[in-house]
């Protein structure tokens, strides 16, 4: 690829797409406020399982913990997928991790990068022993418009062809893109189609067999487990300890300095080495 990265078009996605359900309806927008918001509205109007919304840019991209997600035009992937099948109940809390494993596998398919996960669902590129964030996941529970119907909107942002100069200075030490890491542009259509394929495989498996294999794949790829960490909880509380492992619902088990084991379900993790 030379010059500017190609625009994302259906023609650039479909030749690579080999899914059965996810992406059967794939809506590609030039600009939206947030693909998660657009898809939540469509779910309310009866959109079917596996509907996908993609945008070239977002004016109000949302991140975890009320943050914004930087969404410049034409460089990255901003995608939301509707998961509307009834999952085994113990699987629901693993959905963000399932999506993180799908992103990791898609990136590993297209690149040779050392990609790992930071609890709960940040995707990191490891370079010279340092992890920088490549992708993030935001899962919203949504109504489906049918009595008591619930579904999940899985929102995924991947920094694909974003050069260093497009990141605000304060993010440059902690965030990165596939372009920065691989030193060449990545085909966003192929990456999206590969991601949807990996997601469908894991989703089908979780629907049929529950979360066991997904939990195992997640733990194998998780860079947090075994590390000394600081957890920044909602509000301003911070706790330090060692990330020991995961509870059966995916919560992070943290052993504090005074040997208490806490189960953390929301918060931001900082790896201390
Ligand atoms: C995070 O904070 O790490 C989660 C970021 C999730 C960003 C994606 S981009 C597509 C989808 N639409 C949004 O508004 N957010 C998610």
GROMACS .gro file of N, CA and C in nm, residues 22-99:
model
  234
   22UNK      N    1  -2.245  -1.288   1.190
   22UNK     CA    2  -2.194  -1.154   1.224
   22UNK      C    3  -2.152  -1.081   1.097
   23UNK      N    4  -2.213  -0.964   1.076
   23UNK     CA    5  -2.182  -0.885   0.958
   23UNK      C    6  -2.271  -0.916   0.839
   24UNK      N    7  -2.372  -1.005   0.857
   24UNK     CA    8  -2.469  -1.028   0.748
   24UNK      C    9  -2.536  -0.895   0.715
   25UNK      N   10  -2.566  -0.819   0.822
   25UNK     CA   11  -2.603  -0.678   0.803
   25UNK      C   12  -2.486  -0.596   0.853
   26UNK      N   13  -2.422  -0.524   0.761
   26UNK     CA   14  -2.305  -0.444   0.798
   26UNK      C   15  -2.329  -0.302   0.747
   27UNK      N   16  -2.345  -0.208   0.840
   27UNK     CA   17  -2.379  -0.071   0.803
   27UNK      C   18  -2.255   0.016   0.820
   28UNK      N   19  -2.212   0.075   0.710
   28UNK     CA   20  -2.089   0.155   0.712
   28UNK      C   21  -2.126   0.302   0.699
   29UNK      N   22  -2.089   0.382   0.800
   29UNK     CA   23  -2.121   0.525   0.800
   29UNK      C   24  -1.993   0.606   0.782
   30UNK      N   25  -2.010   0.727   0.727
   30UNK     CA   26  -1.896   0.817   0.717
   30UNK      C   27  -1.867   0.876   0.855
   31UNK      N   28  -1.972   0.924   0.921
   31UNK     CA   29  -1.953   0.985   1.055
   31UNK      C   30  -2.076   0.959   1.141
   32UNK      N   31  -2.053   0.919   1.265
   32UNK     CA   32  -2.162   0.905   1.362
   32UNK      C   33  -2.112   0.966   1.493
   33UNK      N   34  -2.203   0.982   1.589
   33UNK     CA   35  -2.154   1.024   1.722
   33UNK      C   36  -2.077   0.908   1.784
   34UNK      N   37  -2.144   0.793   1.793
   34UNK     CA   38  -2.080   0.675   1.850
   34UNK      C   39  -2.145   0.553   1.786
   35UNK      N   40  -2.065   0.460   1.737
   35UNK     CA   41  -2.124   0.339   1.675
   35UNK      C   42  -2.203   0.260   1.779
   36UNK      N   43  -2.161   0.264   1.907
   36UNK     CA   44  -2.238   0.193   2.011
   36UNK      C   45  -2.377   0.255   2.025
   37UNK      N   46  -2.384   0.387   2.019
   37UNK     CA   47  -2.514   0.456   2.032
   37UNK      C   48  -2.603   0.422   1.913
   38UNK      N   49  -2.547   0.425   1.794
   38UNK     CA   50  -2.626   0.396   1.673
   38UNK      C   51  -2.680   0.253   1.679
   39UNK      N   52  -2.595   0.159   1.720
   39UNK     CA   53  -2.638   0.019   1.721
   39UNK      C   54  -2.737  -0.007   1.835
   40UNK      N   55  -2.723   0.061   1.947
   40UNK     CA   56  -2.821   0.045   2.056
   40UNK      C   57  -2.959   0.087   2.007
   41UNK      N   58  -2.966   0.195   1.930
   41UNK     CA   59  -3.096   0.239   1.875
   41UNK      C   60  -3.152   0.134   1.779
   42UNK      N   61  -3.063   0.079   1.696
   42UNK     CA   62  -3.110  -0.023   1.600
   42UNK      C   63  -3.158  -0.148   1.674
   43UNK      N   64  -3.091  -0.183   1.783
   43UNK     CA   65  -3.132  -0.300   1.862
   43UNK      C   66  -3.273  -0.278   1.915
   44UNK      N   67  -3.297  -0.158   1.963
   44UNK     CA   68  -3.428  -0.121   2.017
   44UNK      C   69  -3.536  -0.136   1.910
   45UNK      N   70  -3.495  -0.112   1.783
   45UNK     CA   71  -3.591  -0.123   1.671
   45UNK      C   72  -3.595  -0.265   1.613
   46UNK      N   73  -3.526  -0.361   1.678
   46UNK     CA   74  -3.539  -0.500   1.635
   46UNK      C   75  -3.426  -0.551   1.547
   47UNK      N   76  -3.313  -0.481   1.543
   47UNK     CA   77  -3.199  -0.531   1.462
   47UNK      C   78  -3.165  -0.673   1.504
   48UNK      N   79  -3.119  -0.753   1.408
   48UNK     CA   80  -3.096  -0.894   1.442
   48UNK      C   81  -2.954  -0.919   1.493
   49UNK      N   82  -2.943  -1.036   1.554
   49UNK     CA   83  -2.815  -1.082   1.608
   49UNK      C   84  -2.705  -1.069   1.502
   50UNK      N   85  -2.592  -1.014   1.542
   50UNK     CA   86  -2.478  -1.006   1.451
   50UNK      C   87  -2.475  -0.881   1.365
   51UNK      N   88  -2.573  -0.790   1.384
   51UNK     CA   89  -2.569  -0.664   1.307
   51UNK      C   90  -2.443  -0.585   1.346
   52UNK      N   91  -2.380  -0.527   1.245
   52UNK     CA   92  -2.253  -0.455   1.267
   52UNK      C   93  -2.267  -0.311   1.218
   53UNK      N   94  -2.220  -0.217   1.299
   53UNK     CA   95  -2.213  -0.076   1.257
   53UNK      C   96  -2.066  -0.034   1.261
   54UNK      N   97  -2.020   0.023   1.150
   54UNK     CA   98  -1.881   0.070   1.139
   54UNK      C   99  -1.887   0.217   1.097
   55UNK      N  100  -1.790   0.295   1.143
   55UNK     CA  101  -1.786   0.435   1.098
   55UNK      C  102  -1.642   0.475   1.066
   56UNK      N  103  -1.630   0.567   0.971
   56UNK     CA  104  -1.499   0.621   0.937
   56UNK      C  105  -1.452   0.721   1.042
   57UNK      N  106  -1.549   0.782   1.114
   57UNK     CA  107  -1.511   0.874   1.223
   57UNK      C  108  -1.626   0.880   1.322
   58UNK      N  109  -1.592   0.916   1.446
   58UNK     CA  110  -1.694   0.935   1.550
   58UNK      C  111  -1.674   1.073   1.610
   59UNK      N  112  -1.786   1.143   1.634
   59UNK     CA  113  -1.774   1.276   1.696
   59UNK      C  114  -1.783   1.267   1.848
   60UNK      N  115  -1.834   1.155   1.899
   60UNK     CA  116  -1.846   1.138   2.045
   60UNK      C  117  -1.817   0.992   2.080
   61UNK      N  118  -1.703   0.943   2.031
   61UNK     CA  119  -1.663   0.805   2.061
   61UNK      C  120  -1.646   0.790   2.212
   62UNK      N  121  -1.701   0.680   2.265
   62UNK     CA  122  -1.698   0.661   2.411
   62UNK      C  123  -1.602   0.551   2.449
   63UNK      N  124  -1.528   0.576   2.558
   63UNK     CA  125  -1.440   0.474   2.614
   63UNK      C  126  -1.494   0.425   2.747
   64UNK      N  127  -1.421   0.335   2.811
   64UNK     CA  128  -1.462   0.286   2.943
   64UNK      C  129  -1.450   0.397   3.046
   65UNK      N  130  -1.521   0.380   3.154
   65UNK     CA  131  -1.512   0.468   3.271
   65UNK      C  132  -1.539   0.614   3.233
   66UNK      N  133  -1.633   0.633   3.138
   66UNK     CA  134  -1.677   0.768   3.101
   66UNK      C  135  -1.578   0.848   3.019
   67UNK      N  136  -1.474   0.781   2.968
   67UNK     CA  137  -1.374   0.855   2.890
   67UNK      C  138  -1.421   0.872   2.745
   68UNK      N  139  -1.351   0.959   2.671
   68UNK     CA  140  -1.381   0.969   2.528
   68UNK      C  141  -1.280   0.881   2.451
   69UNK      N  142  -1.321   0.841   2.331
   69UNK     CA  143  -1.232   0.759   2.247
   69UNK      C  144  -1.198   0.840   2.123
   70UNK      N  145  -1.070   0.869   2.108
   70UNK     CA  146  -1.022   0.948   1.996
   70UNK      C  147  -1.057   0.878   1.864
   71UNK      N  148  -1.130   0.949   1.776
   71UNK     CA  149  -1.184   0.880   1.658
   71UNK      C  150  -1.166   0.960   1.529
   72UNK      N  151  -1.040   0.992   1.493
   72UNK     CA  152  -1.018   1.069   1.370
   72UNK      C  153  -1.059   0.988   1.246
   73UNK      N  154  -1.095   1.062   1.142
   73UNK     CA  155  -1.148   1.003   1.019
   73UNK      C  156  -1.045   0.921   0.941
   74UNK      N  157  -1.091   0.805   0.894
   74UNK     CA  158  -1.018   0.735   0.789
   74UNK      C  159  -0.894   0.659   0.831
   75UNK      N  160  -0.862   0.658   0.960
   75UNK     CA  161  -0.735   0.598   1.001
   75UNK      C  162  -0.750   0.466   1.076
   76UNK      N  163  -0.859   0.455   1.150
   76UNK     CA  164  -0.869   0.345   1.248
   76UNK      C  165  -0.993   0.262   1.222
   77UNK      N  166  -1.022   0.171   1.315
   77UNK     CA  167  -1.149   0.097   1.310
   77UNK      C  168  -1.234   0.135   1.430
   78UNK      N  169  -1.359   0.173   1.403
   78UNK     CA  170  -1.458   0.199   1.507
   78UNK      C  171  -1.577   0.112   1.470
   79UNK      N  172  -1.601   0.008   1.548
   79UNK     CA  173  -1.701  -0.091   1.508
   79UNK      C  174  -1.780  -0.138   1.629
   80UNK      N  175  -1.910  -0.159   1.608
   80UNK     CA  176  -1.995  -0.215   1.714
   80UNK      C  177  -2.070  -0.335   1.658
   81UNK      N  178  -2.081  -0.438   1.740
   81UNK     CA  179  -2.144  -0.564   1.698
   81UNK      C  180  -2.255  -0.597   1.798
   82UNK      N  181  -2.371  -0.634   1.746
   82UNK     CA  182  -2.483  -0.670   1.833
   82UNK      C  183  -2.481  -0.821   1.860
   83UNK      N  184  -2.473  -0.856   1.989
   83UNK     CA  185  -2.481  -0.997   2.029
   83UNK      C  186  -2.613  -1.015   2.100
   84UNK      N  187  -2.709  -1.079   2.033
   84UNK     CA  188  -2.846  -1.082   2.084
   84UNK      C  189  -2.894  -1.222   2.118
   85UNK      N  190  -2.806  -1.323   2.099
   85UNK     CA  191  -2.848  -1.459   2.137
   85UNK      C  192  -2.843  -1.474   2.288
   86UNK      N  193  -2.923  -1.567   2.340
   86UNK     CA  194  -2.918  -1.592   2.484
   86UNK      C  195  -2.790  -1.668   2.515
   87UNK      N  196  -2.701  -1.605   2.591
   87UNK     CA  197  -2.577  -1.671   2.631
   87UNK      C  198  -2.600  -1.746   2.762
   88UNK      N  199  -2.530  -1.858   2.785
   88UNK     CA  200  -2.537  -1.919   2.918
   88UNK      C  201  -2.505  -1.810   3.022
   89UNK      N  202  -2.581  -1.807   3.135
   89UNK     CA  203  -2.573  -1.691   3.224
   89UNK      C  204  -2.431  -1.665   3.274
   90UNK      N  205  -2.353  -1.772   3.298
   90UNK     CA  206  -2.218  -1.751   3.350
   90UNK      C  207  -2.123  -1.697   3.243
   91UNK      N  208  -2.171  -1.687   3.120
   91UNK     CA  209  -2.086  -1.640   3.010
   91UNK      C  210  -2.093  -1.489   2.992
   92UNK      N  211  -2.205  -1.429   3.036
   92UNK     CA  212  -2.230  -1.288   3.005
   92UNK      C  213  -2.115  -1.198   3.050
   93UNK      N  214  -2.066  -1.219   3.174
   93UNK     CA  215  -1.962  -1.129   3.226
   93UNK      C  216  -1.828  -1.147   3.152
   94UNK      N  217  -1.815  -1.255   3.074
   94UNK     CA  218  -1.692  -1.278   2.998
   94UNK      C  219  -1.697  -1.212   2.860
   95UNK      N  220  -1.809  -1.149   2.824
   95UNK     CA  221  -1.823  -1.096   2.688
   95UNK      C  222  -1.713  -0.995   2.651
   96UNK      N  223  -1.680  -0.899   2.739
   96UNK     CA  224  -1.571  -0.807   2.699
   96UNK      C  225  -1.439  -0.880   2.677
   97UNK      N  226  -1.414  -0.984   2.758
   97UNK     CA  227  -1.289  -1.060   2.741
   97UNK      C  228  -1.292  -1.143   2.614
   98UNK      N  229  -1.409  -1.196   2.582
   98UNK     CA  230  -1.425  -1.271   2.456
   98UNK      C  231  -1.388  -1.179   2.339
   99UNK      N  232  -1.437  -1.056   2.345
   99UNK     CA  233  -1.408  -0.961   2.236
   99UNK      C  234  -1.259  -0.928   2.233
   0.00000   0.00000   0.00000
